[in-house]
mmCIF file of C-alpha atoms in Angstrom:
data_model
loop_
_atom_site.group_PDB
_atom_site.id
_atom_site.type_symbol
_atom_site.label_atom_id
_atom_site.label_comp_id
_atom_site.label_asym_id
_atom_site.label_seq_id
_atom_site.Cartn_x
_atom_site.Cartn_y
_atom_site.Cartn_z
ATOM 1 C CA MET A 953 -28.236 45.179 -21.935
ATOM 2 C CA ILE A 954 -24.985 44.335 -20.081
ATOM 3 C CA PHE A 955 -24.648 47.853 -18.693
ATOM 4 C CA ASP A 956 -28.312 48.197 -17.776
ATOM 5 C CA LEU A 957 -28.362 48.644 -13.990
ATOM 6 C CA ASP A 958 -32.079 47.882 -13.739
ATOM 7 C CA ASN A 959 -31.542 44.596 -15.498
ATOM 8 C CA TRP A 960 -28.766 43.589 -13.063
ATOM 9 C CA GLN A 961 -30.958 44.551 -10.119
ATOM 10 C CA GLU A 962 -33.705 42.351 -11.530
ATOM 11 C CA ILE A 963 -31.283 39.437 -11.920
ATOM 12 C CA GLY A 964 -30.097 39.892 -8.334
ATOM 13 C CA ALA A 965 -33.656 40.023 -7.038
ATOM 14 C CA ALA A 966 -34.545 36.839 -8.933
ATOM 15 C CA MET A 967 -31.605 34.989 -7.369
ATOM 16 C CA ARG A 968 -32.318 36.266 -3.855
ATOM 17 C CA LYS A 969 -35.946 35.258 -4.142
ATOM 18 C CA ASN A 970 -34.976 31.568 -3.938
ATOM 19 C CA LYS A 971 -31.720 31.605 -1.962
ATOM 20 C CA LEU A 972 -31.620 27.890 -1.185
ATOM 21 C CA ARG A 973 -32.232 26.875 -4.784
ATOM 22 C CA THR A 974 -29.707 29.393 -6.071
ATOM 23 C CA GLY A 975 -27.137 28.296 -3.484
ATOM 24 C CA LEU A 976 -27.472 24.599 -4.243
ATOM 25 C CA THR A 977 -27.277 25.219 -7.993
ATOM 26 C CA ALA A 978 -24.213 27.442 -7.559
ATOM 27 C CA PHE A 979 -22.587 24.805 -5.330
ATOM 28 C CA GLY A 980 -22.853 22.231 -8.121
ATOM 29 C CA VAL A 981 -20.922 24.532 -10.457
ATOM 30 C CA PHE A 982 -18.486 25.549 -7.703
ATOM 31 C CA TRP A 983 -17.749 21.932 -6.817
ATOM 32 C CA GLY A 984 -17.191 20.960 -10.453
ATOM 33 C CA ILE A 985 -14.458 23.504 -11.152
ATOM 34 C CA PHE A 986 -13.007 23.163 -7.627
ATOM 35 C CA MET A 987 -12.554 19.418 -8.096
ATOM 36 C CA LEU A 988 -11.126 19.924 -11.595
ATOM 37 C CA VAL A 989 -8.485 22.325 -10.237
ATOM 38 C CA ILE A 990 -7.639 20.053 -7.281
ATOM 39 C CA MET A 991 -7.343 16.952 -9.468
ATOM 40 C CA LEU A 992 -5.204 18.738 -12.060
ATOM 41 C CA GLY A 993 -2.976 20.161 -9.316
ATOM 42 C CA SER A 994 -2.657 16.797 -7.583
ATOM 43 C CA GLY A 995 -1.814 15.117 -10.893
ATOM 44 C CA ASN A 996 0.940 17.675 -11.468
ATOM 45 C CA GLY A 997 2.208 17.087 -7.928
ATOM 46 C CA LEU A 998 2.417 13.357 -8.581
ATOM 47 C CA ARG A 999 4.110 13.995 -11.934
ATOM 48 C CA ASN A 1000 6.697 16.286 -10.307
ATOM 49 C CA GLY A 1001 7.396 13.764 -7.571
ATOM 50 C CA VAL A 1002 7.928 10.820 -9.900
ATOM 51 C CA LEU A 1003 9.790 12.632 -12.690
ATOM 52 C CA GLN A 1004 12.206 14.214 -10.204
ATOM 53 C CA GLU A 1005 14.124 10.936 -10.425
ATOM 54 C CA PHE A 1006 15.136 11.982 -13.940
ATOM 55 C CA ASN A 1007 16.469 15.373 -12.835
ATOM 56 C CA GLY A 1008 20.200 15.675 -13.233
ATOM 57 C CA SER A 1009 20.405 12.936 -15.873
ATOM 58 C CA ALA A 1010 20.406 13.256 -19.650
ATOM 59 C CA THR A 1011 17.209 11.713 -20.954
ATOM 60 C CA ASN A 1012 18.901 10.771 -24.249
ATOM 61 C CA SER A 1013 21.307 8.438 -22.453
ATOM 62 C CA PHE A 1014 21.475 4.755 -21.609
ATOM 63 C CA PHE A 1015 23.572 2.353 -19.550
ATOM 64 C CA MET A 1016 24.870 -1.133 -20.376
ATOM 65 C CA TRP A 1017 26.515 -3.828 -18.244
ATOM 66 C CA ALA A 1018 27.624 -7.422 -18.877
ATOM 67 C CA GLN A 1019 25.517 -10.396 -17.763
ATOM 68 C CA SER A 1020 25.710 -14.109 -18.523
ATOM 69 C CA THR A 1021 24.672 -15.357 -21.948
ATOM 70 C CA SER A 1022 21.493 -17.387 -22.335
ATOM 71 C CA LYS A 1023 22.013 -19.015 -25.752
ATOM 72 C CA PRO A 1024 24.768 -21.030 -27.434
ATOM 73 C CA TYR A 1025 26.525 -19.253 -30.280
ATOM 74 C CA LYS A 1026 29.428 -20.120 -32.586
ATOM 75 C CA GLY A 1027 30.361 -23.210 -30.569
ATOM 76 C CA LEU A 1028 30.176 -21.399 -27.213
ATOM 77 C CA GLN A 1029 27.937 -22.718 -24.444
ATOM 78 C CA PRO A 1030 25.093 -20.735 -22.793
ATOM 79 C CA ASN A 1031 25.457 -19.240 -19.294
ATOM 80 C CA ARG A 1032 28.890 -17.976 -20.277
ATOM 81 C CA GLN A 1033 30.354 -15.139 -18.204
ATOM 82 C CA TYR A 1034 32.222 -12.295 -19.891
ATOM 83 C CA ASN A 1035 33.292 -8.705 -19.126
ATOM 84 C CA PHE A 1036 33.183 -5.411 -20.968
ATOM 85 C CA THR A 1037 36.640 -4.094 -21.806
ATOM 86 C CA VAL A 1038 38.407 -0.826 -22.572
ATOM 87 C CA GLU A 1039 38.665 -2.020 -26.176
ATOM 88 C CA ASP A 1040 34.854 -2.221 -26.257
ATOM 89 C CA ALA A 1041 34.781 1.454 -25.321
ATOM 90 C CA GLU A 1042 36.987 2.317 -28.299
ATOM 91 C CA ALA A 1043 34.741 0.271 -30.587
ATOM 92 C CA LEU A 1044 31.631 2.038 -29.290
ATOM 93 C CA LYS A 1045 33.230 5.453 -29.842
ATOM 94 C CA GLY A 1046 33.406 4.557 -33.509
ATOM 95 C CA ILE A 1047 29.589 4.547 -33.755
ATOM 96 C CA SER A 1048 28.480 7.885 -35.193
ATOM 97 C CA ASP A 1049 25.137 7.768 -33.344
ATOM 98 C CA LEU A 1050 26.936 7.897 -29.977
ATOM 99 C CA LYS A 1051 28.112 11.251 -28.655
ATOM 100 C CA ILE A 1052 29.673 10.168 -25.344
ATOM 101 C CA VAL A 1053 30.907 6.760 -24.219
ATOM 102 C CA ALA A 1054 32.078 6.766 -20.591
ATOM 103 C CA PRO A 1055 33.407 3.462 -19.152
ATOM 104 C CA MET A 1056 32.762 3.103 -15.415
ATOM 105 C CA ASN A 1057 33.862 0.789 -12.604
ATOM 106 C CA GLN A 1058 32.849 0.264 -8.976
ATOM 107 C CA LEU A 1059 35.174 -1.339 -6.478
ATOM 108 C CA GLY A 1060 33.645 -4.617 -5.325
ATOM 109 C CA GLY A 1061 30.818 -4.489 -7.855
ATOM 110 C CA TYR A 1062 27.329 -2.999 -7.906
ATOM 111 C CA GLN A 1063 26.229 -1.330 -4.635
ATOM 112 C CA SER A 1064 29.404 -2.473 -2.842
ATOM 113 C CA GLU A 1065 31.023 -0.342 -0.166
ATOM 114 C CA ASN A 1066 34.666 -0.359 0.912
ATOM 115 C CA ASN A 1067 36.463 0.723 4.047
ATOM 116 C CA VAL A 1068 38.110 4.097 3.589
ATOM 117 C CA ILE A 1069 40.652 5.351 6.128
ATOM 118 C CA ARG A 1070 41.907 8.791 7.067
ATOM 119 C CA GLY A 1071 44.074 8.933 10.140
ATOM 120 C CA LEU A 1072 42.171 7.253 12.944
ATOM 121 C CA LYS A 1073 38.806 7.545 11.196
ATOM 122 C CA THR A 1074 37.292 4.873 9.000
ATOM 123 C CA ALA A 1075 33.982 4.460 7.189
ATOM 124 C CA ALA A 1076 32.505 2.486 4.286
ATOM 125 C CA PHE A 1077 31.761 4.193 0.973
ATOM 126 C CA GLY A 1078 31.223 3.350 -2.664
ATOM 127 C CA VAL A 1079 34.368 3.841 -4.750
ATOM 128 C CA TYR A 1080 34.011 4.529 -8.480
ATOM 129 C CA GLY A 1081 36.413 4.803 -11.388
ATOM 130 C CA ILE A 1082 35.024 7.311 -13.876
ATOM 131 C CA HIS A 1083 35.797 9.402 -16.946
ATOM 132 C CA PRO A 1084 35.219 13.174 -16.793
ATOM 133 C CA GLU A 1085 32.777 12.958 -19.758
ATOM 134 C CA VAL A 1086 30.213 11.409 -17.412
ATOM 135 C CA VAL A 1087 29.286 14.927 -16.209
ATOM 136 C CA HIS A 1088 27.361 15.344 -19.488
ATOM 137 C CA ILE A 1089 25.208 12.337 -18.618
ATOM 138 C CA GLN A 1090 24.889 12.634 -14.846
ATOM 139 C CA GLN A 1091 24.849 15.889 -12.903
ATOM 140 C CA PHE A 1092 27.502 16.542 -10.253
ATOM 141 C CA LYS A 1093 27.238 19.580 -7.955
ATOM 142 C CA LEU A 1094 30.820 20.614 -7.226
ATOM 143 C CA THR A 1095 31.038 22.471 -3.894
ATOM 144 C CA SER A 1096 34.805 23.018 -3.713
ATOM 145 C CA GLY A 1097 37.977 22.258 -5.607
ATOM 146 C CA ARG A 1098 37.805 20.705 -9.066
ATOM 147 C CA PHE A 1099 36.392 17.656 -10.779
ATOM 148 C CA ILE A 1100 38.399 14.896 -12.456
ATOM 149 C CA ASN A 1101 39.846 16.064 -15.786
ATOM 150 C CA GLY A 1102 41.557 14.663 -18.866
ATOM 151 C CA MET A 1103 45.067 15.037 -17.458
ATOM 152 C CA ASP A 1104 44.069 12.934 -14.447
ATOM 153 C CA ILE A 1105 43.026 10.182 -16.868
ATOM 154 C CA LYS A 1106 46.133 10.494 -19.015
ATOM 155 C CA ASP A 1107 48.649 10.573 -16.140
ATOM 156 C CA ARG A 1108 46.734 8.091 -13.960
ATOM 157 C CA ARG A 1109 46.766 10.514 -11.078
ATOM 158 C CA LYS A 1110 45.670 9.183 -7.721
ATOM 159 C CA VAL A 1111 43.195 11.952 -6.983
ATOM 160 C CA ALA A 1112 39.627 11.776 -5.734
ATOM 161 C CA VAL A 1113 36.408 13.765 -5.696
ATOM 162 C CA VAL A 1114 34.373 12.944 -2.592
ATOM 163 C CA GLY A 1115 30.751 13.400 -1.510
ATOM 164 C CA GLU A 1116 29.599 15.545 1.394
ATOM 165 C CA LEU A 1117 28.967 12.480 3.604
ATOM 166 C CA VAL A 1118 32.582 11.367 3.104
ATOM 167 C CA VAL A 1119 33.787 14.805 4.231
ATOM 168 C CA GLU A 1120 31.491 14.698 7.248
ATOM 169 C CA LYS A 1121 32.703 11.293 8.448
ATOM 170 C CA LEU A 1122 36.423 11.438 7.631
ATOM 171 C CA PHE A 1123 37.317 15.096 8.171
ATOM 172 C CA ALA A 1124 37.088 17.269 11.271
ATOM 173 C CA PRO A 1125 34.316 19.920 11.375
ATOM 174 C CA GLY A 1126 35.486 23.018 9.514
ATOM 175 C CA GLU A 1127 38.536 21.257 8.063
ATOM 176 C CA ASP A 1128 39.249 21.890 4.394
ATOM 177 C CA PRO A 1129 39.324 18.473 2.685
ATOM 178 C CA ILE A 1130 41.069 19.793 -0.463
ATOM 179 C CA GLY A 1131 44.636 18.491 -0.456
ATOM 180 C CA GLY A 1132 43.908 15.890 2.216
ATOM 181 C CA TYR A 1133 44.547 12.190 1.681
ATOM 182 C CA ILE A 1134 42.253 9.191 2.054
ATOM 183 C CA LYS A 1135 43.291 5.544 1.863
ATOM 184 C CA VAL A 1136 41.292 2.955 -0.075
ATOM 185 C CA ASN A 1137 42.517 -0.666 0.071
ATOM 186 C CA GLY A 1138 45.949 0.589 1.075
ATOM 187 C CA VAL A 1139 46.192 3.123 -1.762
ATOM 188 C CA ASN A 1140 46.335 6.856 -0.972
ATOM 189 C CA PHE A 1141 44.292 9.321 -2.995
ATOM 190 C CA MET A 1142 44.499 13.100 -2.692
ATOM 191 C CA VAL A 1143 41.153 14.921 -2.482
ATOM 192 C CA THR A 1144 40.886 17.551 -5.213
ATOM 193 C CA GLY A 1145 37.174 18.271 -5.073
ATOM 194 C CA THR A 1146 33.982 17.827 -3.088
ATOM 195 C CA ILE A 1147 30.412 17.401 -4.299
ATOM 196 C CA LYS A 1148 26.945 17.384 -2.793
ATOM 197 C CA GLY A 1149 24.262 14.910 -3.737
ATOM 198 C CA SER A 1150 22.414 16.007 -6.885
ATOM 199 C CA GLY A 1151 19.118 14.761 -8.198
ATOM 200 C CA HIS A 1152 16.718 13.096 -5.767
ATOM 201 C CA GLY A 1153 16.248 9.963 -3.745
ATOM 202 C CA HIS A 1154 18.704 7.115 -4.272
ATOM 203 C CA ASP A 1155 20.940 9.041 -6.712
ATOM 204 C CA ALA A 1156 21.417 11.927 -4.270
ATOM 205 C CA ARG A 1157 22.278 9.594 -1.381
ATOM 206 C CA GLU A 1158 24.655 7.602 -3.576
ATOM 207 C CA GLN A 1159 26.604 10.685 -4.644
ATOM 208 C CA ALA A 1160 26.770 12.073 -1.095
ATOM 209 C CA GLY A 1161 28.512 8.884 0.079
ATOM 210 C CA ALA A 1162 30.706 8.233 -2.959
ATOM 211 C CA ILE A 1163 34.367 8.577 -3.863
ATOM 212 C CA TYR A 1164 35.185 9.167 -7.530
ATOM 213 C CA VAL A 1165 38.693 8.557 -8.894
ATOM 214 C CA PRO A 1166 40.102 8.617 -12.456
ATOM 215 C CA PHE A 1167 39.191 5.473 -14.375
ATOM 216 C CA THR A 1168 42.806 4.761 -15.307
ATOM 217 C CA ALA A 1169 44.113 5.211 -11.749
ATOM 218 C CA PHE A 1170 41.290 3.003 -10.495
ATOM 219 C CA GLY A 1171 42.297 0.190 -12.847
ATOM 220 C CA GLN A 1172 45.959 0.461 -11.899
ATOM 221 C CA ALA A 1173 45.411 0.767 -8.121
ATOM 222 C CA PHE A 1174 42.938 -2.099 -7.845
ATOM 223 C CA ASN A 1175 44.281 -4.447 -10.539
ATOM 224 C CA MET A 1176 41.234 -4.145 -12.785
ATOM 225 C CA GLY A 1177 43.252 -4.519 -15.982
ATOM 226 C CA ASN A 1178 41.133 -3.554 -18.981
ATOM 227 C CA LYS A 1179 37.851 -4.565 -17.327
ATOM 228 C CA VAL A 1180 34.863 -2.191 -17.512
ATOM 229 C CA GLY A 1181 31.911 -2.538 -15.135
ATOM 230 C CA TRP A 1182 29.418 -0.642 -17.260
ATOM 231 C CA PHE A 1183 29.105 2.019 -19.933
ATOM 232 C CA SER A 1184 27.319 5.330 -19.542
ATOM 233 C CA VAL A 1185 26.398 6.426 -23.047
ATOM 234 C CA MET A 1186 24.764 9.511 -24.541
ATOM 235 C CA ALA A 1187 23.204 9.441 -27.986
ATOM 236 C CA ALA A 1188 24.248 12.001 -30.576
ATOM 237 C CA ASP A 1189 22.097 15.102 -31.051
ATOM 238 C CA GLY A 1190 18.926 14.302 -32.957
ATOM 239 C CA VAL A 1191 19.383 10.536 -32.548
ATOM 240 C CA SER A 1192 16.941 8.412 -30.560
ATOM 241 C CA ALA A 1193 18.596 6.808 -27.548
ATOM 242 C CA LEU A 1194 16.621 3.640 -28.293
ATOM 243 C CA GLU A 1195 18.116 3.356 -31.779
ATOM 244 C CA ALA A 1196 21.586 4.229 -30.515
ATOM 245 C CA GLU A 1197 21.276 1.575 -27.818
ATOM 246 C CA LYS A 1198 20.420 -1.109 -30.390
ATOM 247 C CA LYS A 1199 23.531 -0.271 -32.426
ATOM 248 C CA ALA A 1200 25.751 -0.250 -29.329
ATOM 249 C CA MET A 1201 24.444 -3.624 -28.166
ATOM 250 C CA ALA A 1202 24.942 -5.082 -31.641
ATOM 251 C CA VAL A 1203 28.608 -4.047 -31.579
ATOM 252 C CA ILE A 1204 29.121 -5.555 -28.110
ATOM 253 C CA LYS A 1205 27.430 -8.824 -29.119
ATOM 254 C CA GLU A 1206 29.578 -9.135 -32.212
ATOM 255 C CA ARG A 1207 32.803 -8.486 -30.289
ATOM 256 C CA HIS A 1208 31.992 -11.040 -27.563
ATOM 257 C CA LYS A 1209 30.402 -13.667 -29.812
ATOM 258 C CA ILE A 1210 26.922 -13.345 -28.336
ATOM 259 C CA ALA A 1211 23.833 -14.491 -30.246
ATOM 260 C CA PRO A 1212 22.066 -11.465 -31.786
ATOM 261 C CA ASP A 1213 18.753 -12.590 -30.263
ATOM 262 C CA ASP A 1214 20.216 -13.191 -26.784
ATOM 263 C CA MET A 1215 18.267 -10.668 -24.702
ATOM 264 C CA ARG A 1216 19.819 -11.588 -21.355
ATOM 265 C CA ALA A 1217 23.512 -11.202 -22.136
ATOM 266 C CA ILE A 1218 23.569 -7.393 -21.874
ATOM 267 C CA GLY A 1219 21.802 -5.579 -19.065
ATOM 268 C CA HIS A 1220 20.617 -2.140 -20.056
ATOM 269 C CA TRP A 1221 18.635 0.843 -18.818
ATOM 270 C CA ASN A 1222 17.437 3.470 -21.275
ATOM 271 C CA MET A 1223 16.587 6.854 -19.806
ATOM 272 C CA GLU A 1224 14.694 7.967 -22.901
ATOM 273 C CA GLU A 1225 12.477 4.894 -22.808
ATOM 274 C CA GLN A 1226 11.725 5.231 -19.106
ATOM 275 C CA PHE A 1227 11.094 8.969 -19.362
ATOM 276 C CA SER A 1228 8.743 8.437 -22.308
ATOM 277 C CA LYS A 1229 6.824 5.769 -20.397
ATOM 278 C CA MET A 1230 6.398 8.022 -17.371
ATOM 279 C CA SER A 1231 5.454 11.037 -19.472
ATOM 280 C CA GLY A 1232 2.897 8.956 -21.358
ATOM 281 C CA LEU A 1233 1.461 7.628 -18.109
ATOM 282 C CA PHE A 1234 0.934 11.106 -16.702
ATOM 283 C CA SER A 1235 -0.482 12.389 -19.974
ATOM 284 C CA GLY A 1236 -3.067 9.614 -19.676
ATOM 285 C CA ILE A 1237 -3.751 10.559 -16.053
ATOM 286 C CA GLU A 1238 -4.192 14.194 -17.070
ATOM 287 C CA LEU A 1239 -6.616 13.172 -19.824
ATOM 288 C CA LEU A 1240 -8.589 11.105 -17.324
ATOM 289 C CA VAL A 1241 -8.672 14.023 -14.885
ATOM 290 C CA TRP A 1242 -10.016 16.334 -17.584
ATOM 291 C CA PHE A 1243 -12.630 13.732 -18.548
ATOM 292 C CA VAL A 1244 -13.832 13.322 -14.960
ATOM 293 C CA GLY A 1245 -13.577 17.044 -14.243
ATOM 294 C CA ILE A 1246 -15.493 18.090 -17.338
ATOM 295 C CA GLY A 1247 -18.122 15.471 -16.507
ATOM 296 C CA THR A 1248 -18.501 16.968 -13.040
ATOM 297 C CA LEU A 1249 -18.738 20.457 -14.544
ATOM 298 C CA MET A 1250 -21.377 19.323 -17.007
ATOM 299 C CA ALA A 1251 -23.430 17.911 -14.143
ATOM 300 C CA GLY A 1252 -23.376 21.347 -12.555
ATOM 301 C CA ILE A 1253 -24.251 23.039 -15.846
ATOM 302 C CA ILE A 1254 -27.185 20.679 -16.405
ATOM 303 C CA GLY A 1255 -28.357 21.633 -12.934
ATOM 304 C CA VAL A 1256 -28.214 25.307 -13.936
ATOM 305 C CA SER A 1257 -30.186 24.596 -17.108
ATOM 306 C CA ASN A 1258 -32.861 22.666 -15.190
ATOM 307 C CA ILE A 1259 -33.198 25.439 -12.629
ATOM 308 C CA MET A 1260 -33.549 28.026 -15.388
ATOM 309 C CA LEU A 1261 -36.371 25.957 -16.907
ATOM 310 C CA ILE A 1262 -38.096 26.079 -13.532
ATOM 311 C CA VAL A 1263 -37.491 29.823 -13.407
ATOM 312 C CA VAL A 1264 -39.074 30.223 -16.843
ATOM 313 C CA LYS A 1265 -42.134 28.250 -15.710
ATOM 314 C CA GLU A 1266 -42.462 30.327 -12.532
ATOM 315 C CA ARG A 1267 -42.132 33.578 -14.446
ATOM 316 C CA THR A 1268 -44.447 32.667 -17.310
ATOM 317 C CA ARG A 1269 -46.912 35.439 -16.440
ATOM 318 C CA GLU A 1270 -44.094 37.983 -16.058
ATOM 319 C CA ILE A 1271 -42.683 37.017 -19.453
ATOM 320 C CA GLY A 1272 -46.146 37.331 -20.981
ATOM 321 C CA VAL A 1273 -46.606 40.835 -19.555
ATOM 322 C CA ARG A 1274 -43.197 41.911 -20.851
ATOM 323 C CA ARG A 1275 -43.970 40.522 -24.293
ATOM 324 C CA ALA A 1276 -47.391 42.243 -24.267
ATOM 325 C CA ILE A 1277 -45.942 45.692 -23.502
ATOM 326 C CA GLY A 1278 -43.366 45.432 -26.276
ATOM 327 C CA ALA A 1279 -40.340 43.572 -24.949
ATOM 328 C CA THR A 1280 -38.392 42.094 -27.839
ATOM 329 C CA PRO A 1281 -37.495 38.396 -27.992
ATOM 330 C CA ALA A 1282 -33.823 39.432 -27.772
ATOM 331 C CA ALA A 1283 -34.483 41.218 -24.477
ATOM 332 C CA ILE A 1284 -36.193 38.162 -22.996
ATOM 333 C CA VAL A 1285 -33.445 35.797 -24.194
ATOM 334 C CA SER A 1286 -30.577 38.032 -23.073
ATOM 335 C CA GLN A 1287 -31.920 38.385 -19.545
ATOM 336 C CA LEU A 1288 -32.300 34.632 -19.065
ATOM 337 C CA ILE A 1289 -28.867 33.964 -20.551
ATOM 338 C CA MET A 1290 -27.311 36.647 -18.345
ATOM 339 C CA GLU A 1291 -28.852 35.039 -15.272
ATOM 340 C CA SER A 1292 -27.398 31.671 -16.278
ATOM 341 C CA VAL A 1293 -23.958 33.082 -17.121
ATOM 342 C CA THR A 1294 -23.835 35.186 -13.949
ATOM 343 C CA LEU A 1295 -24.639 32.197 -11.763
ATOM 344 C CA THR A 1296 -22.048 29.946 -13.426
ATOM 345 C CA ALA A 1297 -19.356 32.657 -13.619
ATOM 346 C CA VAL A 1298 -19.606 33.677 -9.954
ATOM 347 C CA ALA A 1299 -19.765 30.085 -8.693
ATOM 348 C CA GLY A 1300 -17.033 28.964 -11.075
ATOM 349 C CA TYR A 1301 -14.678 31.826 -10.211
ATOM 350 C CA THR A 1302 -15.164 31.138 -6.516
ATOM 351 C CA GLY A 1303 -14.335 27.458 -7.019
ATOM 352 C CA LEU A 1304 -11.299 28.390 -9.104
ATOM 353 C CA VAL A 1305 -9.918 30.820 -6.509
ATOM 354 C CA ILE A 1306 -10.464 28.479 -3.562
ATOM 355 C CA GLY A 1307 -8.976 25.513 -5.467
ATOM 356 C CA ILE A 1308 -5.830 27.426 -6.433
ATOM 357 C CA GLY A 1309 -5.591 28.869 -2.930
ATOM 358 C CA LEU A 1310 -5.720 25.397 -1.392
ATOM 359 C CA LEU A 1311 -2.956 24.203 -3.728
ATOM 360 C CA GLU A 1312 -0.790 27.204 -2.820
ATOM 361 C CA LEU A 1313 -1.269 26.525 0.892
ATOM 362 C CA THR A 1314 -0.296 22.901 0.311
ATOM 363 C CA ASN A 1315 2.852 24.049 -1.485
ATOM 364 C CA LYS A 1316 3.696 26.448 1.318
ATOM 365 C CA TYR A 1317 3.277 24.120 4.283
ATOM 366 C CA MET A 1318 3.947 20.664 2.823
ATOM 367 C CA PRO A 1319 7.505 19.559 3.694
ATOM 368 C CA VAL A 1320 9.653 18.953 0.623
ATOM 369 C CA ASP A 1321 11.434 15.612 0.815
ATOM 370 C CA SER A 1322 13.825 14.439 -1.896
ATOM 371 C CA ASP A 1323 12.266 10.976 -1.620
ATOM 372 C CA SER A 1324 8.702 12.243 -1.860
ATOM 373 C CA MET A 1325 6.504 10.917 -4.639
ATOM 374 C CA PHE A 1326 4.327 14.028 -4.428
ATOM 375 C CA MET A 1327 5.668 17.577 -4.586
ATOM 376 C CA HIS A 1328 4.774 21.068 -5.824
ATOM 377 C CA PRO A 1329 1.106 20.484 -6.751
ATOM 378 C CA GLY A 1330 -0.358 23.257 -8.858
ATOM 379 C CA VAL A 1331 -1.924 24.275 -12.151
ATOM 380 C CA ASP A 1332 -0.858 26.781 -14.774
ATOM 381 C CA LEU A 1333 -2.858 29.991 -14.691
ATOM 382 C CA SER A 1334 -3.607 29.616 -18.401
ATOM 383 C CA VAL A 1335 -5.153 26.185 -17.786
ATOM 384 C CA ALA A 1336 -7.267 27.551 -14.939
ATOM 385 C CA LEU A 1337 -8.501 30.470 -17.045
ATOM 386 C CA LYS A 1338 -9.326 28.136 -19.922
ATOM 387 C CA ALA A 1339 -11.373 25.991 -17.543
ATOM 388 C CA LEU A 1340 -13.233 29.100 -16.375
ATOM 389 C CA ALA A 1341 -13.837 30.198 -19.978
ATOM 390 C CA VAL A 1342 -15.254 26.749 -20.791
ATOM 391 C CA LEU A 1343 -17.469 27.023 -17.733
ATOM 392 C CA ILE A 1344 -18.836 30.439 -18.725
ATOM 393 C CA PHE A 1345 -19.449 29.248 -22.276
ATOM 394 C CA SER A 1346 -21.271 26.241 -20.841
ATOM 395 C CA GLY A 1347 -23.357 28.615 -18.746
ATOM 396 C CA LEU A 1348 -24.278 30.424 -21.950
ATOM 397 C CA LEU A 1349 -25.417 27.165 -23.499
ATOM 398 C CA ALA A 1350 -27.272 26.261 -20.316
ATOM 399 C CA GLY A 1351 -29.350 29.423 -20.677
ATOM 400 C CA LEU A 1352 -30.226 28.884 -24.311
ATOM 401 C CA ILE A 1353 -32.728 26.034 -23.784
ATOM 402 C CA PRO A 1354 -34.746 27.894 -21.115
ATOM 403 C CA ALA A 1355 -34.574 31.064 -23.244
ATOM 404 C CA ARG A 1356 -35.923 29.198 -26.237
ATOM 405 C CA ARG A 1357 -38.692 27.801 -24.052
ATOM 406 C CA ALA A 1358 -39.558 31.339 -22.973
ATOM 407 C CA LEU A 1359 -39.861 32.513 -26.586
ATOM 408 C CA GLU A 1360 -42.321 29.712 -27.306
ATOM 409 C CA ILE A 1361 -44.731 31.118 -24.735
ATOM 410 C CA SER A 1362 -47.581 33.076 -26.308
ATOM 411 C CA PRO A 1363 -48.290 36.423 -24.560
ATOM 412 C CA VAL A 1364 -52.009 35.600 -24.431
ATOM 413 C CA GLU A 1365 -51.441 32.163 -22.859
ATOM 414 C CA ALA A 1366 -48.886 33.633 -20.467
ATOM 415 C CA LEU A 1367 -51.362 36.276 -19.236
ATOM 416 C CA ARG A 1368 -53.937 33.577 -18.541
ATOM 417 C CA THR A 1369 -51.468 31.628 -16.383
ATOM 418 C CA GLU A 1370 -52.316 31.669 -12.680
#
C-alpha cells in the first residue's frame, strides 16, 4: 500500500481538490509544532542566560560572612558585632564534610575600591587577600605569569595577580606587567600574573578590575591581624553543600557563642541551593511549554480529524463503489490513514524545519553579551525528532476515527447517496 504509486496519486489529487481546506488544516499542524519548537528554544535561551551566572563557580560550594547577632546567648547581648578569624578556618578544616576552606579578605570591606599607584598613574580597584585553594571554587583565567601559590602564603610574599582592567589603566600599551610593581596604601607589590574576567556579568567585571595578593601578606601589609572577611568553602565529594553548610555554621556559632537558632548572625550564600532553585524553575517552565505546545498540536490534530470526517462524508459514494467491487476494509482504512499521516507529517516537518531555522538565525545574528539574560536559544535534535514522531503518531490516531466511520458505511447505502 505504501509503495503503490496509484494510491499516492489518488491522495495527492484528493488534497489538491480542496486546496484552501487542505492548506488551512495543514497550517494548524504547522503552527502547533512551529510554536512548540520556538517556545522550547526560547526557554533554553532563557535558561542559558540565567544559569551563565553559575559558570566558573563550583556548584557544591558556599560562602559565609559575619553579621551582627540577633539574640542574647550565654549572658551576651543581641546586636553584638564579631569577626571571623584564622582560627575559625582551622576549626572548619577539621570538618570531614568540607573539602576546601579558603579564608578571604577585601581591603575596605565588601565592594570597596582603593587607590592603586604605579608611577604617575593611579586608579581605584578592589584589593583581595586570598588563598590559592580558591581556584577550585571560583574560576580564574590566567593570561600570563603565574597565580598565587603555597610558598607565597608561607613566606608572606608581597606579590599580586591583577585583572586585565588593572593592566590597561596602570601599564603602558604593550608593556609587560610581569615583574612590575604597584603600590597599594603605600605598600609595593610585584605583579606575578595577570587574569581576564571569567564567568559572566558582575563576576567577570569584578575579576577584570581586581588585585589579588596572598592572604598572609594582605594581613601583614594592612594590619588585619587574624581577621577573616569571609570563607569560601567547597563541600567534600558526595556531600550536599546544604548539609556541609549547616555543620560549618554550627561550628562558627559554637566558637563565637552565638545562639544556635540565631539566623541573622552568619550571612551565607549556597551555590548548590541557588542552582537547584534555578534548575527547578526552568524544569517547570519547560514542562509548561510542553503542556502548551502539545495542546496547540492537539488542536491541529483535531482539525485534521474533523476534516477527514468531512472527506469521508464527501466520498461516501466513492467508498461504496470501492467496497462493491471488492476493496477490502484494510484498503479503505489504510488510504484514509495515509492521507491523515501525510498531511500531518508534511505540515509538521515544515514547521519543525522553519522553527529550527529561525532559532539558528537568531543564534547567528543576535549579539552575545555577558550580561544578557537570553543567549543561545535552541533545541536538541533528539527533542525535535521526538516531537515530530509524536505528531505523526497523532496523525495516525486522527485518521482512525474517520476510517472507522468509513467502514460503517454499507455499500448499498453508499451507492444510493447523491
